[in-house]
XYZ file of C-alpha atoms in Angstrom:
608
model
C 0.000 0.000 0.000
C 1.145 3.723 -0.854
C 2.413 5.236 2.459
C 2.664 9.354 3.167
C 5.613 11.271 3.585
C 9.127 10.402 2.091
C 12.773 9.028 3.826
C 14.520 6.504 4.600
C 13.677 3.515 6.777
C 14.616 4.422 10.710
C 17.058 2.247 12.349
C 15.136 0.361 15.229
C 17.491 1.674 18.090
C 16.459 5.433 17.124
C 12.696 4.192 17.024
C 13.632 3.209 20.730
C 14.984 6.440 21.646
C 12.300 8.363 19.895
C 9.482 6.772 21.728
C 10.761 7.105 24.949
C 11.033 10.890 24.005
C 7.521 11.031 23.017
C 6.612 8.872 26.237
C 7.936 11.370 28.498
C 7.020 14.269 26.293
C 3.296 15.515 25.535
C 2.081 12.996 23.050
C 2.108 15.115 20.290
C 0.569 13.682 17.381
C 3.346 14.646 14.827
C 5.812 13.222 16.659
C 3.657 9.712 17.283
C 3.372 9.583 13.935
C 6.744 10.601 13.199
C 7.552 7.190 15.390
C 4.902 4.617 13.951
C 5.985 5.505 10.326
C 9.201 4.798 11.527
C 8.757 1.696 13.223
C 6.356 -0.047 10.126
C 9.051 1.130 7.810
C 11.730 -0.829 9.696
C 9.123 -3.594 10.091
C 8.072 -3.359 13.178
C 4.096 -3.191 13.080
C 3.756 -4.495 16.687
C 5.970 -1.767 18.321
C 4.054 1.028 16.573
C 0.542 0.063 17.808
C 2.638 -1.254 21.228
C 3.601 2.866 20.947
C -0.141 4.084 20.259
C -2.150 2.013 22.625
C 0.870 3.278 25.682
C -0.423 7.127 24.773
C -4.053 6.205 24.125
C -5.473 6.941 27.983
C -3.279 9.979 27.867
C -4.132 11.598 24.702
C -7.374 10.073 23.414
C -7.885 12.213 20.296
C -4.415 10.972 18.601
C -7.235 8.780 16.942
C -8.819 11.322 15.704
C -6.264 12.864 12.868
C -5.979 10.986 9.477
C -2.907 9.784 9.501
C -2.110 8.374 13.183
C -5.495 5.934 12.100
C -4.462 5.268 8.503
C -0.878 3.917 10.137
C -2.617 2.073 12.907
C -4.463 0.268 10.068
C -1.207 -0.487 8.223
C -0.027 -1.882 11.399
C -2.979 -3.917 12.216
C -2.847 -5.149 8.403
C 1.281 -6.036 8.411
C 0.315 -7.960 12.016
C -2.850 -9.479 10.931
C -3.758 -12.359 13.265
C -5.441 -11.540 17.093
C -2.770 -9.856 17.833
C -4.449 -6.194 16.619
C -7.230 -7.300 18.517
C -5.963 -8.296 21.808
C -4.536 -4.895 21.708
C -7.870 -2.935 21.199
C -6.704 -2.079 17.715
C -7.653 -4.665 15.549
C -9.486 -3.572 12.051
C -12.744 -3.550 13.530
C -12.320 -1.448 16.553
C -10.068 0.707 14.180
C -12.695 1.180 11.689
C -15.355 2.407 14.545
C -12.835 5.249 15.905
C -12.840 5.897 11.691
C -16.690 5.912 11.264
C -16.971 7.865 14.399
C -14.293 10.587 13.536
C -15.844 10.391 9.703
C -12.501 9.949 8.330
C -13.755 6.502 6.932
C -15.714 7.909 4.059
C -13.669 11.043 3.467
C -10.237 10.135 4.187
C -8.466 7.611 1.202
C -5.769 7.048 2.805
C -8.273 5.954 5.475
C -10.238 3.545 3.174
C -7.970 1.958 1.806
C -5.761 1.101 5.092
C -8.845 -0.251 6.314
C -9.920 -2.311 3.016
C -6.101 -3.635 3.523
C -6.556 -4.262 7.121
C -10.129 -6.670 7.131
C -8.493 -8.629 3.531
C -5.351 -9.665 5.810
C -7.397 -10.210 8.810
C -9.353 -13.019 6.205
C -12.470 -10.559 6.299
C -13.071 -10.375 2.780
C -17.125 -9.637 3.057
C -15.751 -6.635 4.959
C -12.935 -5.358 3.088
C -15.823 -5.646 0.233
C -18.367 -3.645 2.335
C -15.445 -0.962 3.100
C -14.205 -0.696 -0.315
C -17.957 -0.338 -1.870
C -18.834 2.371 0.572
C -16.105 4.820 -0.254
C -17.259 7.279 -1.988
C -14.319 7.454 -4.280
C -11.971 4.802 -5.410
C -8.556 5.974 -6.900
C -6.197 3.002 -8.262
C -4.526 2.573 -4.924
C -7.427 0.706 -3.380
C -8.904 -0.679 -5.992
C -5.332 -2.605 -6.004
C -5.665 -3.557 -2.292
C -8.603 -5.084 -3.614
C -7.631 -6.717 -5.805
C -5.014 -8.408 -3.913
C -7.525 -9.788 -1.668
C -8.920 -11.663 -3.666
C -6.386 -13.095 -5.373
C -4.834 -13.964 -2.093
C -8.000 -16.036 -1.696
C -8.236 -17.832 -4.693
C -11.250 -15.594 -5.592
C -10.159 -14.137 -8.904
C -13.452 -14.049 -10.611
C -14.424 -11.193 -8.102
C -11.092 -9.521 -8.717
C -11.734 -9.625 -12.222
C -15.121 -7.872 -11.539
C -13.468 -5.679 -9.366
C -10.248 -5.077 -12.321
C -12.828 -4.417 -15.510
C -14.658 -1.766 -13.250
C -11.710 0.262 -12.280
C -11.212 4.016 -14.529
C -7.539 3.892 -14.702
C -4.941 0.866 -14.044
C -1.115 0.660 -13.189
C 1.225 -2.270 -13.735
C 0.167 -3.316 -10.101
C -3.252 -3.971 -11.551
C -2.507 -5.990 -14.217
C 0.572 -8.085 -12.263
C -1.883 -8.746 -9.865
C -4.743 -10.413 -12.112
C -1.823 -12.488 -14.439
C -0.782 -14.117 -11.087
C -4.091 -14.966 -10.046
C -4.753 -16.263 -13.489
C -1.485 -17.955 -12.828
C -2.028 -19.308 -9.911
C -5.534 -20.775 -10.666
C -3.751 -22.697 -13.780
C -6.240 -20.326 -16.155
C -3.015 -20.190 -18.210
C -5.247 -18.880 -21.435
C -6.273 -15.745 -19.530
C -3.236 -15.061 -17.472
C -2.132 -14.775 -21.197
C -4.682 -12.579 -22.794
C -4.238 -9.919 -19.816
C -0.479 -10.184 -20.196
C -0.616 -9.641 -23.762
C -3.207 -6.491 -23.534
C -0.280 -5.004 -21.002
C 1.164 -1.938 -23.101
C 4.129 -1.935 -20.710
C 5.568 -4.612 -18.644
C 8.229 -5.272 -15.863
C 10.023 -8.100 -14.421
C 7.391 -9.442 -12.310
C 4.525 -9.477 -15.843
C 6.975 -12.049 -17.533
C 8.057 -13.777 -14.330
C 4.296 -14.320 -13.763
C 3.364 -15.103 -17.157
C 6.457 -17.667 -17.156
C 4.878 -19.187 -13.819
C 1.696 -19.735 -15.186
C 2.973 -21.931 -18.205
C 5.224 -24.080 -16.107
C 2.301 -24.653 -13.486
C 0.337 -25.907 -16.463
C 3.247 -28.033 -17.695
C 3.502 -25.772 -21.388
C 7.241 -25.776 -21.503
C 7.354 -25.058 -24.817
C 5.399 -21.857 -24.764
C 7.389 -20.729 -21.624
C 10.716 -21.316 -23.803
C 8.879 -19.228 -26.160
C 8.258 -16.420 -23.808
C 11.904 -16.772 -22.734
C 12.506 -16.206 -26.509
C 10.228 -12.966 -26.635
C 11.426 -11.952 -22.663
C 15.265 -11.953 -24.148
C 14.513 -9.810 -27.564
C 12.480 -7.402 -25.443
C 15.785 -6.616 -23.674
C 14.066 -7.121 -19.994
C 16.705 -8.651 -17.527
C 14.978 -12.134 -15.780
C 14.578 -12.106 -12.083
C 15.921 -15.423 -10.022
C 11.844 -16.712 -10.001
C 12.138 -16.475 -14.233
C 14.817 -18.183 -14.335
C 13.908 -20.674 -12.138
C 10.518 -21.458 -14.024
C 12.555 -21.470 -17.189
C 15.063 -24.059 -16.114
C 11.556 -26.127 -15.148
C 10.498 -25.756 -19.182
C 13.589 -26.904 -20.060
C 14.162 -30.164 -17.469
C 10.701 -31.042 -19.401
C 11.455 -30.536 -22.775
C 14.965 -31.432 -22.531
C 16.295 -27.864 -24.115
C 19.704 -28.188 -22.443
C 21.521 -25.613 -25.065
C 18.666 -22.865 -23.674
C 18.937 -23.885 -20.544
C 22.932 -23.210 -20.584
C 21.796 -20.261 -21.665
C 20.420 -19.336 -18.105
C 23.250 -20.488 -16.270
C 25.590 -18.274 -18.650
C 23.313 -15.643 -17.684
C 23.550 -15.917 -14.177
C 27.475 -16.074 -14.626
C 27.839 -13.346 -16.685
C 25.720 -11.191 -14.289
C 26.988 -12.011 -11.047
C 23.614 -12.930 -10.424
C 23.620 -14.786 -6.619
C 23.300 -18.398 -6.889
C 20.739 -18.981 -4.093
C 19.425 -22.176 -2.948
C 16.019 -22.519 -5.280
C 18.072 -21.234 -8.416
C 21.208 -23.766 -7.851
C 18.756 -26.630 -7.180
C 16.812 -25.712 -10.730
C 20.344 -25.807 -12.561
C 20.931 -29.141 -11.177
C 17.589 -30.377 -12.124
C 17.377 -28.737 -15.629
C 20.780 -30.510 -16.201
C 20.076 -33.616 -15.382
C 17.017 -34.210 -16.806
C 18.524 -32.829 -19.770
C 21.366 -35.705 -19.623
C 24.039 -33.748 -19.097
C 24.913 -35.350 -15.427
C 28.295 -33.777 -15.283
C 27.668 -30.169 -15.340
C 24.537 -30.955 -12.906
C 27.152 -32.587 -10.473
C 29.439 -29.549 -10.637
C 26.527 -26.589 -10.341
C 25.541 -29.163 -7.149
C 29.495 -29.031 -6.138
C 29.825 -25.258 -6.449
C 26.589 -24.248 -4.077
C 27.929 -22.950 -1.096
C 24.414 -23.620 0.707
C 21.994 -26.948 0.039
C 18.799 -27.585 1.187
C 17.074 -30.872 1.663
C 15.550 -30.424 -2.070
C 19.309 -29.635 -3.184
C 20.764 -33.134 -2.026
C 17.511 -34.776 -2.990
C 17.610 -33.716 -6.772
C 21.002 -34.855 -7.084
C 20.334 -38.356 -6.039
C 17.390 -38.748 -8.400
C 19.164 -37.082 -10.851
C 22.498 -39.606 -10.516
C 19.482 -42.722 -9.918
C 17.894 -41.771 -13.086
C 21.487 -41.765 -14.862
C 22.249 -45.357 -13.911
C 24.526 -43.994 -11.330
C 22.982 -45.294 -8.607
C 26.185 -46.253 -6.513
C 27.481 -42.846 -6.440
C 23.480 -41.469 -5.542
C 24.087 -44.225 -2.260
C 26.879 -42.470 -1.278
C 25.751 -39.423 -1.667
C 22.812 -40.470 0.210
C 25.371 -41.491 3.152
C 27.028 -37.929 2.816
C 24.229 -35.777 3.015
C 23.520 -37.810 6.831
C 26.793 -37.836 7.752
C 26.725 -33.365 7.316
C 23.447 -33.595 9.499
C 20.218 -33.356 7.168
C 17.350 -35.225 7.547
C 16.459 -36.491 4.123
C 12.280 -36.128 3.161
C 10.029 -38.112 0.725
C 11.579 -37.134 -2.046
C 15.074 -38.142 -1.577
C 14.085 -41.786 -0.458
C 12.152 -42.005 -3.938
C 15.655 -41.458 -5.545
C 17.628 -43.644 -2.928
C 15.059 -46.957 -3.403
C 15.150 -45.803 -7.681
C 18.390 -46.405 -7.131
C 18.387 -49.807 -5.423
C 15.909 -50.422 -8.592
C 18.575 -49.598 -11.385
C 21.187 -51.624 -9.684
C 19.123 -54.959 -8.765
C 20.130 -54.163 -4.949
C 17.231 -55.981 -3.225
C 18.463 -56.259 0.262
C 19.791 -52.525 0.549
C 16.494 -51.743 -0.995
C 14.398 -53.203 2.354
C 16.791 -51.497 4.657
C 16.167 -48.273 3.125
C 12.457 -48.878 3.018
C 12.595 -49.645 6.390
C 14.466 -47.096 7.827
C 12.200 -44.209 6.622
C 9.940 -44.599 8.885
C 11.806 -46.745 11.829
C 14.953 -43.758 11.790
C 14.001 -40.923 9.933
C 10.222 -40.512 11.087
C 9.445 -40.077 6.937
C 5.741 -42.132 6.610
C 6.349 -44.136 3.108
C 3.577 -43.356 0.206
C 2.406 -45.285 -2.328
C 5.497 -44.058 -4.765
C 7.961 -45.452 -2.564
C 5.695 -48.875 -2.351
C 5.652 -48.665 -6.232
C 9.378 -48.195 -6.106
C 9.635 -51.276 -3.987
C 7.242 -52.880 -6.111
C 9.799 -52.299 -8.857
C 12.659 -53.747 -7.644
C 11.137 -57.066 -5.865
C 9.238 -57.630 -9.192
C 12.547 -56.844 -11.679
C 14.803 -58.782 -9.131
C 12.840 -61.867 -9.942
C 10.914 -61.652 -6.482
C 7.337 -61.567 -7.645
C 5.745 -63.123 -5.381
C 7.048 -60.949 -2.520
C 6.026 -57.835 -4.334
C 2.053 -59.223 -4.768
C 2.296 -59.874 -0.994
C 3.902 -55.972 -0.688
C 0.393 -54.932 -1.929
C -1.382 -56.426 -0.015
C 0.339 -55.537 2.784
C -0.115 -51.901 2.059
C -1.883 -49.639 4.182
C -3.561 -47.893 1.527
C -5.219 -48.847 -1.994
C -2.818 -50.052 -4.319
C -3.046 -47.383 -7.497
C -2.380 -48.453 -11.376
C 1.576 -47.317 -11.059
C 1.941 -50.302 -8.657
C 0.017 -52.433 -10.728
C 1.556 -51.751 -14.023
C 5.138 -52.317 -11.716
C 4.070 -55.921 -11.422
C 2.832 -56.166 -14.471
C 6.178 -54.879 -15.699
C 8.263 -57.500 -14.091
C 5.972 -60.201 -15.300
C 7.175 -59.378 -19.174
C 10.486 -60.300 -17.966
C 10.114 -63.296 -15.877
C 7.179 -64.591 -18.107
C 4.389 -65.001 -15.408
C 0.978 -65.101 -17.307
C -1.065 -66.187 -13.870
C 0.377 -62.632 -12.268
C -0.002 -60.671 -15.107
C -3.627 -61.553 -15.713
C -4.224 -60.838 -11.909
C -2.869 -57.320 -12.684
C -4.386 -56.526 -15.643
C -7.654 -57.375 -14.335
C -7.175 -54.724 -11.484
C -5.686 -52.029 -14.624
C -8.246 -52.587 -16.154
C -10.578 -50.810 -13.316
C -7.886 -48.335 -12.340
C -6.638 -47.219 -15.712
C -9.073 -48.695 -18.561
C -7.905 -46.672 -21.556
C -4.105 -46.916 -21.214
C -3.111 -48.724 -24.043
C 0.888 -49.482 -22.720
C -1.119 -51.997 -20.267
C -2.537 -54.445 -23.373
C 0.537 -54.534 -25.266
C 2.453 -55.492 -22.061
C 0.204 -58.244 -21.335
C 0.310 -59.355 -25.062
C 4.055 -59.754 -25.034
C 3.636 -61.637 -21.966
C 1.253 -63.912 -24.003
C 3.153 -64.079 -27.001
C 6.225 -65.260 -24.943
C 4.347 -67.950 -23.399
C 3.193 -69.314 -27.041
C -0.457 -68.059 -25.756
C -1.359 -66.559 -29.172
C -4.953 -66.314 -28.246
C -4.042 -64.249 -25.412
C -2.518 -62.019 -27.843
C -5.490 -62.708 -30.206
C -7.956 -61.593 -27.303
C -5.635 -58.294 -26.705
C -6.179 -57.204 -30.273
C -9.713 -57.863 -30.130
C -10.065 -55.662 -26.962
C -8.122 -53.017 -27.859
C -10.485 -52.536 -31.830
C -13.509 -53.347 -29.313
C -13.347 -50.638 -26.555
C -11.340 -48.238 -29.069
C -8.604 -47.751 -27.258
C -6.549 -45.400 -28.856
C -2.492 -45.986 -28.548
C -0.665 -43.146 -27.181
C 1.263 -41.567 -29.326
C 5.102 -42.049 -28.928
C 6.636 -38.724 -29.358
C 10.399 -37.599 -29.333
C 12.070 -34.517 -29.267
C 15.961 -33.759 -29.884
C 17.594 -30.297 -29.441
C 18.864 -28.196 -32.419
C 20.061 -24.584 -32.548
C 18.318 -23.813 -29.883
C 15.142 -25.065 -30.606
C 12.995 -28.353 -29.741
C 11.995 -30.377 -32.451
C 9.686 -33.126 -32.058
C 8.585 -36.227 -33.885
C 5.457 -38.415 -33.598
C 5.905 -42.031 -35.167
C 4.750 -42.035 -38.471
C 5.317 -38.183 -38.412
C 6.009 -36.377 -42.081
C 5.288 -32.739 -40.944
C 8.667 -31.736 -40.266
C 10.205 -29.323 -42.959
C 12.985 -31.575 -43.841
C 10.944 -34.858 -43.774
C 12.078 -35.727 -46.894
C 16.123 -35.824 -45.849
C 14.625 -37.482 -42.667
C 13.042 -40.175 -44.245
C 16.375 -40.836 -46.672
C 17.988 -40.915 -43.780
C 16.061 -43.552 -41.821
C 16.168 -45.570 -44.787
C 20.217 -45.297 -44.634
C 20.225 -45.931 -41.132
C 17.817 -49.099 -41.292
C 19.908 -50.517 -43.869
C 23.165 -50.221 -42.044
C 21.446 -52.003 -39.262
C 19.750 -54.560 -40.952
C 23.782 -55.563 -42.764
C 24.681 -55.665 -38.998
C 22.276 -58.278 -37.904
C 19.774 -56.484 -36.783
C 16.023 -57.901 -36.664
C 12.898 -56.122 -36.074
C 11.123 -57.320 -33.091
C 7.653 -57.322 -34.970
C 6.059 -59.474 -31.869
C 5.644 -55.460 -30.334
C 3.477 -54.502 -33.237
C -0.130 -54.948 -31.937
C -1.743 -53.902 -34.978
C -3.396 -56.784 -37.708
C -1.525 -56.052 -40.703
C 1.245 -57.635 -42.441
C 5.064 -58.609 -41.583
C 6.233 -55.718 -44.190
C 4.135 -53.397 -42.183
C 4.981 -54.241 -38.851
C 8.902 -53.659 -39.864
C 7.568 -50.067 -41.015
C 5.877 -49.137 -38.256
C 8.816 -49.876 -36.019
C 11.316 -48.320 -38.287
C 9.121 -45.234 -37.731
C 8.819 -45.286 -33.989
C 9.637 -41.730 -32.948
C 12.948 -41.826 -31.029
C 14.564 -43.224 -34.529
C 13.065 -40.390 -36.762
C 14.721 -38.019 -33.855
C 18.042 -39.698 -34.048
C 17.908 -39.754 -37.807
C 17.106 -36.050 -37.996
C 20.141 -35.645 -35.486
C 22.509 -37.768 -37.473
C 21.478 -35.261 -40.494
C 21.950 -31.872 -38.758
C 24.602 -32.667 -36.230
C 28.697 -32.960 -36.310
C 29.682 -36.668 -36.974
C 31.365 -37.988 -33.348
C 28.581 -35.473 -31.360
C 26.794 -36.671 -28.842
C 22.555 -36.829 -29.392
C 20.252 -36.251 -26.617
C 16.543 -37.042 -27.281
C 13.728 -37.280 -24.831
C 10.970 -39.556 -25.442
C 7.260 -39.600 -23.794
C 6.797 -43.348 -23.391
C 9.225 -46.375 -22.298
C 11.658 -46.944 -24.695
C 10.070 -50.345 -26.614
C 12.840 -53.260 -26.750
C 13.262 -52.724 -30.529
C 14.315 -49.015 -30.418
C 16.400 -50.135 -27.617
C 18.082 -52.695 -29.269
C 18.410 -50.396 -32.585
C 20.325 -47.711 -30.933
C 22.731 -50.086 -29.383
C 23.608 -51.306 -32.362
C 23.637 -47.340 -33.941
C 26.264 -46.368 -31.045
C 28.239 -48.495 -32.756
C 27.823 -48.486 -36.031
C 27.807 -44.243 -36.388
C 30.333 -43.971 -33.681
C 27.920 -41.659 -31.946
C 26.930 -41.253 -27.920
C 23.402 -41.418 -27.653
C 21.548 -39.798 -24.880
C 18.225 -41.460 -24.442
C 15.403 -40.407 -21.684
C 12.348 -42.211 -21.678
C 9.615 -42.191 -19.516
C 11.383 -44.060 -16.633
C 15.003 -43.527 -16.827
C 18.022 -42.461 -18.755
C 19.757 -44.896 -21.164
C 23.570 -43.766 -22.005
C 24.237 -45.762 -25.885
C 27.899 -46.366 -26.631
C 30.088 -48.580 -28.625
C 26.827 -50.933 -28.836
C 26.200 -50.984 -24.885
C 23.461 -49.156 -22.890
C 24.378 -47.706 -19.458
C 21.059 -50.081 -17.856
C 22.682 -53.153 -19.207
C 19.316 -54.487 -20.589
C 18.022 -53.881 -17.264
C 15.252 -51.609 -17.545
């Protein structure tokens, strides 16, 4: 809220003095003032209506000037809580002494302390009632207003309260984007921000906010695009929604853009901003430079330590996330949730079963952390993939709560590769409730068939999937070039160079098939012939990426792509054997994990 008068914030120890000089003095009501500006300026609301209820019995009308009440109100706001009222100054008593001196109607300064004053006290029916009554409204408190509501989810009514206001500041608009933003009513957050003829910091850093909430990475890299030409430096909470766009879209080149930003700026590498580097890095498969942005922070927080272990877990580095996992307990921090879903994905990568049920155990036995059903699916996981399956269905029932599809499709995962139909069918019955429509499910359990020589088990899977219409998700990939995304859908021709893509593919497929390699056309659901199943794998996504990047990129470079889906065992056993072959590193991160390709090996070891 505006305040009245000018200067500098008091230091506290001259507030001191200076009220013990007006204590002893005649309270006069410049001077009180003079004190309570001082003190809220320093932020100290509770000494300055500590100072006015001490002269109250002795001067009784310092109440009744203008701006002694509009700065009890700004204290009473700032405190906020019972204190106010305990004290006989709380927004309500405040507003009487305002109504009876008649300042409440006349005064704006008055008004709009007092609108401030009921929205922090969580009175918005009477902020509402004070803010319609004033006979004049200037932008000031139509802001406080505004805030109100936005503070309580309420935007609608600010919005009401926004298109009736005669002139608007910045304020105005910042403050509807990030309740748009907030709400996740991304399109409007976006049609205010682009009405804005002139925005700050805080309109992008909003607007950037509101697409990462809703998970539209590539429009926030976008607006970082459009924030960068418009010459307007980002503040730390840009940057950090940025990084978050490109961890999900796997833009490392923009996001190395950020860091080199915050280098070149001296911009402070706080805890929230080093913790986004580390996650933008490694989920954009660059593990080294996320291990050295995690080695230069000064400071870490739980959420620090806990996004390096995933990040090394989801690397196949799970030995070096276990010992990290010992460091960060050996400096003192108690690790959360979050970092014993990267210690037990860890356990997962490496097969290590009986470190797995320590760790599972001791959340709750020595660290007081209550497991939930992720870390039950991550233990799930591992039993089932270790070759324990029968241990893992007794897990579930065991669990203290219901069971949801991720555990479900867990087992069914690990029944693929130890071949138990009687299992698999029990899970797939209870998918089938939990998650009806997910297609990954039916071609699990069809593989599962077909490896068991149970063709009309795959025969019934086909018939389910044209009778319900269960549409296949779509397997989409994108790779990184010159700074911008570009993604394929299998099957996909809309990509301005399709046609060097395609000659490409047909190169690469070639070279593969010389080198022994076999399309696993068992994966291919779909009735249609043998010649079609081999085309519909050669056109699975992640290969039209890594053909585009073979095209476009320097031979001996490494390729990073990021898929949507699990990486299918054909792809997977393609780009082994393309590792070799082009003498290329691939990067691979599917839905699960990532898969380091070189010299024909993958960094799981087939264990996945």
């Amino acid at each position: 809220m505006r305040g009245r008068g000018g200067g500098a914030a008091a230091r506290p120890e001259h507030l001191a003095a200076h009220a013990r000089l007006v204590k002893s003095a005649c309270p006069d009501a410049f001077l009180v003032t003079t004190a309570m500006r001082g003190y809220l300026r320093a932020g100290l609301p509770l000494q300055a209506l500590l100072l006015l209820r001490s002269l109250l019995p002795r001067a009784p009308r310092l109440l009744g000037n203008s701006f002694s009440l509009s700065l009890a109100l700004q204290a009473s706001a700032a405190l906020s809580g019972s204190v106010p009222a305990m004290l006989g100054l709380g927004a309500a008593s405040l507003h009487a002494r305002a109504l009876k001196s008649g300042f409440a109607a006349a005064d704006l300064f008055v008004r709009t302390a007092l609108v401030e004053a009921y929205a922090k006290a969580g009175r918005a029916d009477l902020a509402r009632a004070a803010f319609d009554e004033a006979p004049r409204r200037d932008v000031f408190l139509c802001n406080v207003m505004l805030a109100a509501y936005v503070a309580r989810g309420e935007v609608a009514e600010a919005r009401r309260v926004f298109d009736g206001m005669r002139e608007r500041d910045m304020v105005s608009w910042n403050t509807m984007i990030h309740g748009y933003a907030v709400k996740g009513e991304v399109a409007l957050a976006r049609e205010m921000f682009d009405d804005m003829e002139d925005r700050d910091a805080f309109s992008w850093s909003s607007m950037m906010s509101a697409y990462a909430k809703g998970k539209r990475s590539k429009d926030a890299l976008e607006l970082w695009r459009e924030m960068r030409a418009a010459c307007v430096n980002p503040d730390c909470i840009t940057m950090v929604s940025v990084l978050s766009a490109c961890g999900d879209m796997g833009a490392l080149a923009v996001g190395a853009e950020v860091h080199q930003f915050v280098e070149s700026n001296g911009v402070e590498l706080d805890v929230k901003l080093g913790t986004a580097l580390i996650d933008m890095y490694a989920k954009c498969g660059d593990i080294d430079n996320s291990v050295r942005v995690f080695h230069s922070m000064p400071v870490k927080d739980v959420l620090t330590w806990s996004s390096m272990i995933i990040g090394l877990a989801n690397h196949g580095l799970g030995h070096d996330a276990l010992s990290l996992f010992s460091r960060m307990l050996s400096e003192g921090l108690q690790p959360n949730d979050i970092t014993f879903i990267g210690v037990l994905i860890s356990c997962t990568h490496l097969g290590l079963v009986s470190d797995g049920k320590k760790y599972f155990s001791s959340m709750s036995v020595v660290h007081g952390v209550t497991p939930k059903v992720e870390h039950y699916g991550c233990m799930v996981d591992l039993l089932g993939r270790s070759g324990h399956i029968e241990e893992a269905r007794q897990l579930i029932r065991d669990m203290p709560f219901e069971p949801d599809a991720v555990i479900w499709r867990a087992l069914l995962g690990a029944c693929r590769i130890y071949k138990n139909v009687e299992v698999a069918e029990e899970a797939m019955t209870k998918l089938r409730v939990l998650d009806p429509h997910a297609d990954g499910h039916y071609v699990l359990l069809s593989n599962i068939y077909a490896q068991a020589n149970s063709w009309e088990g795959v025969a019934e899977m086909r018939r389910t999937l044209r009778r319900e219409s269960i549409q296949r998700i779509p397997g989409r990939s994108s790779i990184e070039w010159q700074n911008t995304i570009h993604e394929f859908v299998s099957g996909d021709r809309s990509h301005p160079r399709s046609k060097e893509i395609y000659k490409m593919l047909e190169e690469m497929m070639d070279r593969l098939r010389q080198a022994g390699y076999k399309p696993m056309t068992g994966l291919v659901l779909q009735d249609i012939d043998e010649q079609s199943k081999e085309r519909a794998l050669a056109e699975h996504s992640e290969k039209l990426a890594i053909a585009f990047g073979l095209l476009t990129t320097p031979a001996g470079s490494t390729l990073r792509i990021t898929k949507n889906l699990r990486a299918c065992e054909d792809c997977h056993s393609a780009i082994k054997l393309i590792s070799l072959l082009y003498e290329r590193k691939l990067i691979i991160r599917d839905r699960n994990r990532f898969h380091h390709f070189s010299e024909g090996q993958c960094s799981c070891k087939d264990y996945w």
